[in-house]
Short mmCIF file of C-alpha atoms in Angstrom, two decimals:
data_model
loop_
_atom_site.label_atom_id
_atom_site.label_comp_id
_atom_site.label_asym_id
_atom_site.label_seq_id
_atom_site.Cartn_x
_atom_site.Cartn_y
_atom_site.Cartn_z
CA MET A 178 30.26 -29.76 -4.98
CA ALA A 179 26.49 -29.38 -4.57
CA GLN A 180 24.85 -26.16 -5.66
CA HIS A 181 23.90 -25.16 -2.10
CA GLN A 182 27.58 -25.39 -1.17
CA LEU A 183 28.41 -22.97 -3.97
CA ASP A 184 26.15 -20.43 -2.28
CA SER A 185 28.12 -20.60 0.97
CA GLU A 186 31.52 -20.31 -0.72
CA LEU A 187 31.10 -16.63 -1.57
CA SER A 188 32.27 -15.42 1.84
CA HIS A 189 35.24 -17.82 1.74
CA LEU A 190 36.40 -16.36 -1.57
CA GLN A 191 35.94 -12.82 -0.30
CA ASP A 192 38.14 -13.72 2.66
CA ALA A 193 40.82 -15.00 0.27
CA VAL A 194 40.72 -11.76 -1.73
CA SER A 195 40.93 -9.71 1.48
CA MET A 196 43.90 -11.78 2.63
CA ALA A 197 45.76 -11.21 -0.64
CA LEU A 198 45.18 -7.46 -0.44
CA ASP A 199 46.41 -7.39 3.17
CA CYS A 200 49.56 -9.26 2.16
CA ALA A 201 50.20 -6.75 -0.62
CA LYS A 202 49.77 -3.84 1.78
CA LYS A 203 52.27 -5.34 4.24
CA LEU A 204 54.84 -5.56 1.45
CA GLY A 205 54.57 -1.81 0.93
CA THR A 206 53.05 -1.86 -2.55
CA THR A 207 51.48 1.29 -3.96
CA ALA A 208 48.23 -0.51 -4.78
CA ALA A 209 46.86 -3.97 -5.49
CA GLU A 210 43.86 -5.73 -7.00
CA THR A 211 42.73 -9.31 -6.78
CA ALA A 212 40.17 -11.35 -8.68
CA ILE A 213 39.06 -14.89 -8.06
CA SER A 214 36.57 -17.12 -9.84
CA LYS A 215 35.15 -20.54 -9.15
CA GLN A 216 33.14 -22.40 -11.74
CA GLN A 217 31.62 -25.83 -11.80
CA GLY A 218 29.36 -27.77 -14.10
CA PHE A 219 28.87 -30.44 -16.73
CA SER A 220 29.46 -30.38 -20.49
CA VAL A 221 28.17 -33.29 -22.56
CA GLY A 222 28.79 -33.93 -26.23
CA THR A 223 27.00 -36.49 -28.39
CA ARG A 224 27.29 -37.49 -32.04
CA ASN A 225 24.64 -39.47 -33.91
CA LYS A 226 22.90 -40.14 -30.59
CA GLU A 227 25.97 -41.69 -28.99
CA VAL A 228 27.84 -40.12 -26.08
CA GLU A 229 31.14 -38.67 -27.24
CA THR A 230 32.37 -36.60 -24.29
CA VAL A 231 31.32 -36.00 -20.70
CA GLU A 232 33.23 -33.38 -18.74
CA PHE A 233 32.79 -32.22 -15.18
CA ASN A 234 34.81 -29.19 -14.23
CA LYS A 235 35.36 -27.57 -10.87
CA ASP A 236 38.10 -25.04 -11.21
CA GLY A 237 39.14 -21.61 -10.19
CA ALA A 238 42.15 -19.44 -9.47
CA LEU A 239 43.10 -16.28 -7.65
CA GLY A 240 44.93 -13.63 -9.63
CA ILE A 241 46.82 -10.84 -7.89
CA THR A 242 48.25 -7.68 -9.49
CA VAL A 243 50.38 -5.27 -7.51
CA TYR A 244 51.67 -1.83 -8.43
CA ARG A 245 54.84 -0.08 -7.27
CA ASP A 246 55.10 3.52 -8.48
CA GLY A 247 53.90 2.71 -11.99
CA CYS A 248 55.50 -0.73 -12.17
CA LYS A 249 53.17 -3.73 -12.42
CA GLY A 250 53.49 -7.38 -11.49
CA SER A 251 50.96 -10.21 -11.62
CA SER A 252 50.74 -13.83 -10.49
CA SER A 253 48.08 -16.42 -9.77
CA THR A 254 47.40 -19.47 -7.65
CA SER A 255 44.72 -22.16 -7.55
CA ASP A 256 45.73 -22.98 -3.98
CA LEU A 257 43.82 -20.71 -1.60
CA SER A 258 45.69 -21.63 1.54
CA PRO A 259 47.13 -18.64 3.44
CA GLU A 260 50.71 -19.65 2.64
CA ALA A 261 50.00 -20.08 -1.09
CA ILE A 262 48.27 -16.70 -1.25
CA LYS A 263 51.19 -15.07 0.52
CA GLN A 264 53.64 -16.63 -1.95
CA ALA A 265 51.55 -15.50 -4.93
CA VAL A 266 51.47 -11.92 -3.67
CA LYS A 267 55.23 -11.93 -3.10
CA ALA A 268 55.80 -13.33 -6.60
CA ALA A 269 53.69 -10.52 -8.10
CA ASP A 270 55.63 -7.95 -6.08
CA ASP A 271 58.96 -9.40 -7.17
CA ILE A 272 57.87 -9.12 -10.79
CA ALA A 273 56.74 -5.51 -10.28
CA LYS A 274 60.22 -4.62 -9.03
CA LEU A 275 61.68 -5.84 -12.33
CA THR A 276 59.24 -4.28 -14.80
CA SER A 277 59.45 -0.90 -16.52
CA GLN A 278 57.55 2.04 -15.11
CA ASP A 279 54.38 3.13 -16.89
CA PRO A 280 52.48 6.07 -15.39
CA CYS A 281 49.24 4.74 -16.86
CA HIS A 282 49.37 1.59 -14.72
CA GLY A 283 47.28 1.45 -11.56
CA LEU A 284 43.80 0.96 -10.21
CA ALA A 285 40.78 2.72 -11.55
CA ASP A 286 40.05 5.90 -9.59
CA ALA A 287 38.43 5.31 -6.20
CA ASN A 288 35.47 7.60 -6.93
CA LEU A 289 34.47 5.33 -9.85
CA MET A 290 33.98 2.21 -7.73
CA ALA A 291 30.49 0.73 -7.65
CA THR A 292 28.55 1.50 -4.48
CA GLU A 293 25.09 0.25 -5.49
CA PHE A 294 24.48 -3.38 -6.35
CA LYS A 295 21.18 -3.98 -8.07
CA GLU A 296 19.62 -7.44 -8.10
CA LEU A 297 20.26 -8.53 -11.68
CA ASP A 298 18.77 -12.05 -11.35
CA LEU A 299 21.77 -13.83 -12.88
CA TYR A 300 21.96 -16.89 -10.64
CA HIS A 301 19.56 -19.81 -11.05
CA PRO A 302 21.16 -23.07 -9.94
CA GLN A 303 19.56 -26.23 -11.30
CA GLU A 304 20.51 -29.70 -10.17
CA LEU A 305 21.46 -31.51 -13.39
CA ASP A 306 23.61 -34.58 -13.88
CA ALA A 307 25.45 -35.94 -16.91
CA ALA A 308 22.62 -38.34 -17.74
CA GLN A 309 20.05 -35.54 -17.96
CA LEU A 310 22.28 -33.39 -20.16
CA THR A 311 23.07 -36.37 -22.35
CA GLN A 312 19.37 -36.96 -22.88
CA LEU A 313 18.86 -33.32 -23.89
CA ALA A 314 21.59 -33.58 -26.51
CA ILE A 315 20.29 -36.90 -27.85
CA ASP A 316 16.72 -35.56 -27.99
CA ALA A 317 17.94 -32.60 -30.03
CA GLU A 318 19.79 -34.89 -32.43
CA THR A 319 16.78 -37.19 -32.72
CA ALA A 320 14.48 -34.31 -33.62
CA MET A 321 17.02 -33.06 -36.15
CA LEU A 322 17.57 -36.42 -37.86
CA ASP A 323 13.84 -37.19 -37.92
CA PHE A 324 12.97 -33.83 -39.50
CA ASP A 325 13.68 -34.80 -43.11
CA LYS A 326 15.05 -37.87 -44.92
CA ARG A 327 17.77 -35.65 -46.38
CA MET A 328 19.26 -35.24 -42.91
CA LYS A 329 21.99 -37.85 -43.09
CA ALA A 330 23.99 -37.37 -39.91
CA SER A 331 24.61 -35.31 -36.85
CA ASP A 332 27.87 -33.40 -36.59
CA GLY A 333 27.38 -33.27 -32.85
CA ALA A 334 25.19 -31.88 -30.11
CA SER A 335 26.31 -30.24 -26.89
CA ALA A 336 24.53 -29.58 -23.60
CA ASN A 337 26.12 -27.46 -20.88
CA ALA A 338 25.21 -26.39 -17.35
CA HIS A 339 27.54 -24.19 -15.32
CA THR A 340 27.36 -22.03 -12.22
CA GLY A 341 30.07 -19.83 -10.82
CA ILE A 342 31.22 -17.14 -8.43
CA LYS A 343 33.50 -14.19 -9.15
CA VAL A 344 34.97 -11.94 -6.48
CA TYR A 345 36.96 -8.78 -7.15
CA GLY A 346 38.71 -6.55 -4.66
CA ASN A 347 41.29 -3.77 -4.62
CA SER A 348 43.17 -1.59 -2.18
CA HIS A 349 40.57 1.17 -2.45
CA GLY A 350 38.60 -1.02 -0.04
CA PHE A 351 36.32 -2.42 -2.74
CA ILE A 352 35.46 -6.11 -2.37
CA HIS A 353 32.38 -7.65 -3.94
CA GLY A 354 31.27 -10.98 -5.33
CA ARG A 355 28.65 -12.07 -7.80
CA ARG A 356 27.12 -15.43 -8.68
CA SER A 357 25.85 -16.52 -12.07
CA SER A 358 24.49 -19.48 -13.98
CA ARG A 359 24.48 -20.34 -17.67
CA TYR A 360 22.86 -23.18 -19.61
CA SER A 361 23.10 -23.97 -23.30
CA LEU A 362 22.16 -26.58 -25.88
CA SER A 363 23.35 -26.76 -29.49
CA CYS A 364 23.03 -29.14 -32.42
CA VAL A 365 24.83 -29.40 -35.79
CA GLY A 366 23.38 -31.29 -38.76
CA ILE A 367 24.65 -32.65 -42.08
CA GLY A 368 22.27 -32.95 -45.01
CA GLU A 369 22.65 -34.47 -48.46
CA ASP A 370 20.64 -33.82 -51.63
CA GLU A 371 19.85 -36.26 -54.46
CA GLN A 372 22.95 -35.21 -56.39
CA GLY A 373 25.23 -35.95 -53.43
CA GLY A 374 25.76 -32.33 -52.48
CA MET A 375 26.17 -31.88 -48.74
CA GLN A 376 25.54 -28.97 -46.41
CA ARG A 377 25.99 -28.31 -42.70
CA ASP A 378 24.23 -25.92 -40.32
CA TYR A 379 23.37 -25.56 -36.65
CA ASP A 380 21.27 -23.82 -34.05
CA TYR A 381 21.53 -23.24 -30.33
CA THR A 382 19.85 -21.87 -27.24
CA VAL A 383 21.39 -20.21 -24.17
CA ALA A 384 19.89 -18.79 -20.96
CA ARG A 385 20.55 -17.91 -17.35
CA LYS A 386 17.59 -20.06 -16.30
CA PHE A 387 17.47 -23.68 -17.38
CA ASP A 388 13.70 -23.48 -17.86
CA GLU A 389 14.14 -20.68 -20.40
CA LEU A 390 16.11 -22.81 -22.85
CA TRP A 391 14.33 -23.84 -26.03
CA THR A 392 13.20 -27.44 -25.95
CA PRO A 393 15.66 -29.92 -27.51
CA GLU A 394 13.03 -30.66 -30.15
CA THR A 395 13.01 -26.97 -31.13
CA VAL A 396 16.81 -26.80 -31.32
CA GLY A 397 16.97 -29.96 -33.43
CA ARG A 398 14.17 -28.91 -35.75
CA LYS A 399 15.69 -25.45 -36.31
CA ALA A 400 19.12 -26.95 -37.04
CA ALA A 401 17.60 -29.41 -39.52
CA GLU A 402 15.46 -26.81 -41.22
CA LYS A 403 18.46 -24.52 -41.75
CA THR A 404 20.54 -27.42 -43.08
CA VAL A 405 17.90 -28.69 -45.51
CA ASN A 406 17.23 -25.18 -46.81
CA ARG A 407 20.90 -24.91 -47.83
CA LEU A 408 20.88 -28.05 -50.00
CA GLY A 409 21.39 -27.36 -53.69
CA ALA A 410 23.46 -24.24 -53.01
CA ARG A 411 25.40 -22.74 -55.91
CA LYS A 412 27.36 -19.65 -56.82
CA ILE A 413 25.85 -16.52 -58.32
CA ALA A 414 27.26 -14.06 -60.84
CA THR A 415 29.59 -11.35 -59.57
CA ALA A 416 27.67 -8.12 -59.02
CA LYS A 417 26.96 -5.27 -56.66
CA MET A 418 23.73 -5.90 -54.80
CA PRO A 419 21.93 -5.27 -51.48
CA VAL A 420 22.93 -7.68 -48.73
CA LEU A 421 20.70 -8.68 -45.82
CA LEU A 422 22.56 -10.10 -42.83
CA THR A 423 20.70 -12.50 -40.55
CA PRO A 424 20.65 -11.48 -36.86
CA GLU A 425 23.50 -13.88 -36.03
CA ILE A 426 25.72 -12.33 -38.73
CA SER A 427 24.57 -8.82 -37.83
CA THR A 428 25.91 -9.40 -34.32
CA GLY A 429 29.33 -9.95 -35.87
CA LEU A 430 29.08 -6.76 -37.90
CA ILE A 431 28.39 -4.71 -34.77
CA GLY A 432 31.19 -6.63 -33.07
CA HIS A 433 33.61 -4.92 -35.46
CA LEU A 434 32.41 -1.61 -34.02
CA VAL A 435 33.26 -2.86 -30.52
CA GLY A 436 36.83 -3.57 -31.56
CA ALA A 437 37.18 -0.29 -33.44
CA ILE A 438 36.19 1.93 -30.48
CA SER A 439 37.99 -0.04 -27.76
CA GLY A 440 40.73 1.82 -25.92
CA SER A 441 43.56 -0.52 -26.89
CA SER A 442 42.82 -0.02 -30.60
CA LEU A 443 42.65 3.74 -30.13
CA TYR A 444 45.89 4.34 -28.28
CA ARG A 445 47.71 2.02 -30.67
CA LYS A 446 46.13 3.94 -33.58
CA SER A 447 45.05 0.61 -35.09
CA THR A 448 41.43 1.49 -35.87
CA PHE A 449 39.51 2.98 -38.75
CA LEU A 450 37.48 5.02 -36.22
CA LEU A 451 40.30 7.10 -34.78
CA ASP A 452 39.06 10.53 -33.56
CA ALA A 453 35.48 9.56 -34.40
CA ILE A 454 33.71 10.84 -31.25
CA ASN A 455 30.66 12.99 -32.10
CA THR A 456 30.97 12.20 -35.79
CA GLN A 457 28.30 10.64 -37.99
CA ILE A 458 29.06 6.95 -38.47
CA PHE A 459 25.59 5.46 -38.97
CA PRO A 460 22.33 6.83 -40.44
CA GLU A 461 20.52 9.40 -38.26
CA TRP A 462 17.76 6.95 -37.30
CA PHE A 463 20.28 4.39 -35.97
CA SER A 464 21.22 4.04 -32.29
CA ILE A 465 22.84 1.56 -29.89
CA ASN A 466 21.93 1.61 -26.21
CA GLU A 467 23.96 -0.20 -23.55
CA GLN A 468 21.97 -1.68 -20.64
CA PRO A 469 24.35 -3.20 -18.05
CA HIS A 470 21.57 -3.56 -15.45
CA LEU A 471 19.14 -5.50 -17.63
CA VAL A 472 17.54 -8.05 -15.31
CA GLY A 473 18.55 -11.55 -16.32
CA GLY A 474 20.71 -10.31 -19.19
CA LEU A 475 23.46 -12.52 -20.57
CA ALA A 476 25.92 -9.61 -20.26
CA SER A 477 24.61 -7.77 -17.19
CA ALA A 478 26.89 -6.51 -14.41
CA ASN A 479 26.90 -3.84 -11.71
CA TYR A 480 30.61 -3.19 -12.25
CA ASP A 481 33.38 -4.05 -14.66
CA SER A 482 36.46 -6.17 -13.96
CA GLU A 483 38.15 -3.21 -12.25
CA GLY A 484 35.24 -2.49 -9.91
CA VAL A 485 34.09 0.55 -11.90
CA ALA A 486 30.33 1.07 -11.74
CA THR A 487 28.60 0.30 -15.03
CA THR A 488 26.22 2.89 -16.46
CA GLU A 489 23.44 2.78 -19.00
CA ARG A 490 24.49 4.92 -21.94
CA ASN A 491 24.01 5.52 -25.63
CA ILE A 492 26.94 4.20 -27.61
CA ILE A 493 25.45 5.51 -30.85
CA GLU A 494 22.88 8.31 -30.78
CA ALA A 495 21.23 9.62 -33.95
CA GLY A 496 23.97 7.82 -35.85
CA GLN A 497 26.81 9.57 -34.01
CA LEU A 498 29.46 7.88 -31.87
CA MET A 499 28.98 9.11 -28.29
CA THR A 500 31.68 7.23 -26.40
CA TYR A 501 34.73 5.05 -26.66
CA LEU A 502 35.10 1.87 -24.57
CA LEU A 503 37.84 2.58 -22.06
CA THR A 504 39.53 0.84 -19.16
CA SER A 505 41.56 2.68 -16.54
CA TYR A 506 44.78 2.08 -18.52
CA SER A 507 43.45 3.12 -21.93
CA ALA A 508 41.66 6.13 -20.42
CA ARG A 509 44.95 7.38 -18.99
CA LYS A 510 46.79 6.71 -22.25
CA LEU A 511 44.20 8.78 -24.11
CA ASN A 512 43.62 11.35 -21.35
CA LEU A 513 39.91 10.59 -21.41
CA PRO A 514 37.38 9.46 -18.75
CA ASN A 515 37.19 5.79 -17.81
CA THR A 516 33.94 4.35 -19.23
CA GLY A 517 33.86 1.14 -17.16
CA HIS A 518 34.47 -1.31 -19.99
CA ALA A 519 37.24 -3.43 -18.53
CA GLY A 520 36.14 -6.94 -19.42
CA GLY A 521 33.75 -6.19 -22.25
CA ILE A 522 30.41 -4.66 -23.16
CA TYR A 523 27.01 -4.93 -21.46
CA ASN A 524 23.84 -5.80 -23.38
CA TRP A 525 23.96 -3.59 -26.43
CA THR A 526 20.52 -3.13 -27.98
CA VAL A 527 20.51 -1.98 -31.60
CA SER A 528 17.56 0.16 -32.68
CA ASP A 529 15.24 -1.10 -35.41
CA SER A 530 13.51 0.52 -38.33
CA GLY A 531 10.14 -1.11 -37.68
CA GLN A 532 10.13 -3.99 -40.17
CA THR A 533 10.40 -7.73 -39.57
CA PHE A 534 13.17 -9.75 -41.20
CA ASP A 535 10.66 -11.08 -43.76
CA ASP A 536 9.67 -7.50 -44.55
CA LEU A 537 13.31 -6.69 -45.29
CA VAL A 538 13.59 -9.64 -47.67
CA LYS A 539 10.75 -8.14 -49.69
CA GLN A 540 12.17 -4.62 -49.38
CA MET A 541 15.54 -5.79 -50.67
CA GLY A 542 14.06 -6.83 -54.01
CA THR A 543 17.01 -8.55 -55.64
CA GLY A 544 20.01 -9.31 -53.47
CA LEU A 545 21.70 -11.75 -51.11
CA ILE A 546 20.69 -12.97 -47.66
CA VAL A 547 23.88 -13.86 -45.79
CA THR A 548 23.52 -16.62 -43.21
CA GLU A 549 27.21 -17.54 -42.88
CA VAL A 550 30.56 -15.76 -43.14
CA MET A 551 34.00 -17.34 -43.17
CA GLY A 552 37.60 -16.21 -42.92
CA GLN A 553 39.31 -13.32 -41.17
CA GLY A 554 39.25 -10.77 -43.97
CA VAL A 555 38.71 -7.62 -41.92
CA ASN A 556 41.41 -4.95 -41.64
CA PRO A 557 40.82 -3.07 -38.34
CA VAL A 558 43.06 -0.18 -39.42
CA THR A 559 41.46 0.62 -42.77
CA GLY A 560 38.05 -0.98 -42.23
CA ASP A 561 38.40 -3.02 -45.43
CA TYR A 562 36.04 -6.01 -45.27
CA SER A 563 36.16 -9.18 -47.36
CA ARG A 564 34.61 -12.43 -46.12
CA GLY A 565 33.62 -15.70 -47.66
CA ALA A 566 29.84 -16.07 -47.41
CA GLY A 567 26.85 -18.31 -47.95
CA GLY A 568 23.13 -17.70 -47.84
CA PHE A 569 20.23 -17.24 -50.28
CA TYR A 570 19.75 -15.39 -53.54
CA VAL A 571 16.61 -13.23 -53.66
CA GLU A 572 14.72 -11.87 -56.68
CA ASN A 573 11.68 -9.62 -56.48
CA GLY A 574 11.54 -10.16 -52.72
CA GLU A 575 11.41 -13.94 -52.97
CA ILE A 576 14.11 -16.48 -52.10
CA ILE A 577 15.18 -18.25 -55.31
CA HIS A 578 17.93 -20.65 -54.24
CA PRO A 579 20.68 -21.15 -51.65
CA VAL A 580 24.12 -19.71 -52.35
CA GLU A 581 27.63 -20.89 -51.45
CA GLU A 582 31.25 -20.01 -52.17
CA VAL A 583 30.84 -16.29 -52.72
CA THR A 584 32.70 -13.34 -51.20
CA ILE A 585 31.16 -10.14 -49.91
CA ALA A 586 33.39 -7.07 -49.82
CA GLY A 587 33.25 -3.44 -48.80
CA ASN A 588 34.56 -1.05 -46.18
CA LEU A 589 33.14 -0.99 -42.67
CA LYS A 590 32.82 2.81 -42.68
CA ASP A 591 30.70 2.65 -45.81
CA MET A 592 28.79 -0.39 -44.57
CA PHE A 593 27.88 1.35 -41.31
CA ALA A 594 26.90 4.59 -43.08
CA ASN A 595 24.79 2.75 -45.66
CA ILE A 596 22.66 0.59 -43.37
CA GLN A 597 19.20 0.74 -44.92
CA ALA A 598 17.17 -0.96 -42.18
CA VAL A 599 17.34 -3.13 -39.06
CA ALA A 600 14.67 -5.75 -38.36
CA LYS A 601 12.69 -5.54 -35.13
CA ASP A 602 12.82 -9.30 -34.44
CA ARG A 603 16.07 -9.35 -32.50
CA ASP A 604 18.36 -12.21 -31.57
CA LEU A 605 18.80 -12.01 -27.78
CA ARG A 606 21.39 -14.78 -27.40
CA SER A 607 24.50 -12.63 -27.03
CA SER A 608 25.76 -9.36 -25.58
CA ILE A 609 24.73 -7.63 -28.85
CA ARG A 610 20.97 -7.70 -29.31
CA THR A 611 20.04 -6.93 -32.88
CA GLY A 612 17.76 -7.90 -35.71
CA GLY A 613 18.84 -8.54 -39.29
CA ILE A 614 20.68 -5.65 -40.95
CA LEU A 615 20.05 -4.60 -44.55
CA LEU A 616 23.07 -3.06 -46.24
CA ASP A 617 23.16 -1.02 -49.42
CA ASP A 618 25.04 -2.39 -52.42
CA LEU A 619 28.06 -4.54 -51.54
CA GLN A 620 30.40 -6.23 -53.94
CA VAL A 621 29.45 -9.90 -54.20
CA ALA A 622 32.05 -12.02 -56.00
CA GLY A 623 30.84 -15.31 -57.42
CA ASN A 624 31.14 -16.79 -60.91
#
């Protein structure tokens, strides 16, 4: 399907959603909601400058959920013919008749539905074929392998271009669609030192607009530089020391906050931040602002996956937790207001303390820069944190040598409270926009 045809399909999908809702109403359901998505695009993978995979996808499905007096049933169909939609709605209704009643089931309240739809500039179709994407991936690999003679092989490059449409509607009368585009390029390198030691690292770029991607030469060079810098890595002695997380790893640290304050974790009492609203979690200078209407943002949206209007808000203000992240179901379970977070978070921006990442390396004195974490050693109930790690050992503010096969350990409550600084040079490639985070003494287990 050509990109201009994707533009004209929006009304067709809205008609399909409307049809499903009408079918649900005729069956006498209490309420119903329908979501449909269509996505198309190319994904190309190369390895050592040879094509490995080429995938073209054009897929989509309509999902229907119906409610009958607190009972819920769901079904889906990829066939959008009237008869198939009718059968899917009936299947969902049949399931609802068999399920247990839960008074927390149902649509989000009607007064929360989005009524204003700002232009967020998320859709930038670009005509690209498999040959063009293949060339991007190969160019990235070429730049990576040519960077240094110690770069021995590519562990793969990937170029992706996708556009899509999502439409959501419910029996409140809300029906709206949105279009989006996403492009990415990544490259993974393998390096070898004179002693035969090998290391692997990568880099990537992602954007709504194809023209805003880094050049393949930049992606390849960055991947190679990171790989070469890790050659000669070794363990360090076990000790407590400051730890500086790179922006990519800092994103993961803040991601643990997302999980801890999400409604499902709260009503299941499976979080270390239970009853933490309006309590001090971070230092007083620390804040997190959510910006769902950021123009061109990778995680921008006028409404969540239940049609609830998104709102700019402070998640953390002066170090205190200001809100949980609640859907209609979790809000009812907790008897709290719906915050419009069905489907995720929206462009969190972490405050900074004014320094660059290089400034924080010097400020740290002696410690560990963490560029990689491994394993799943995080307990969401207690906050206990233990991850395998790699990075660089620092003395007197200078990088001494790369580090591998160590473990960093602490507790997320203490780690959050003891953040010493956040760099102002943020990584903007995800829904969490943060610079590197400097933590006070963590346990580092090595030799």
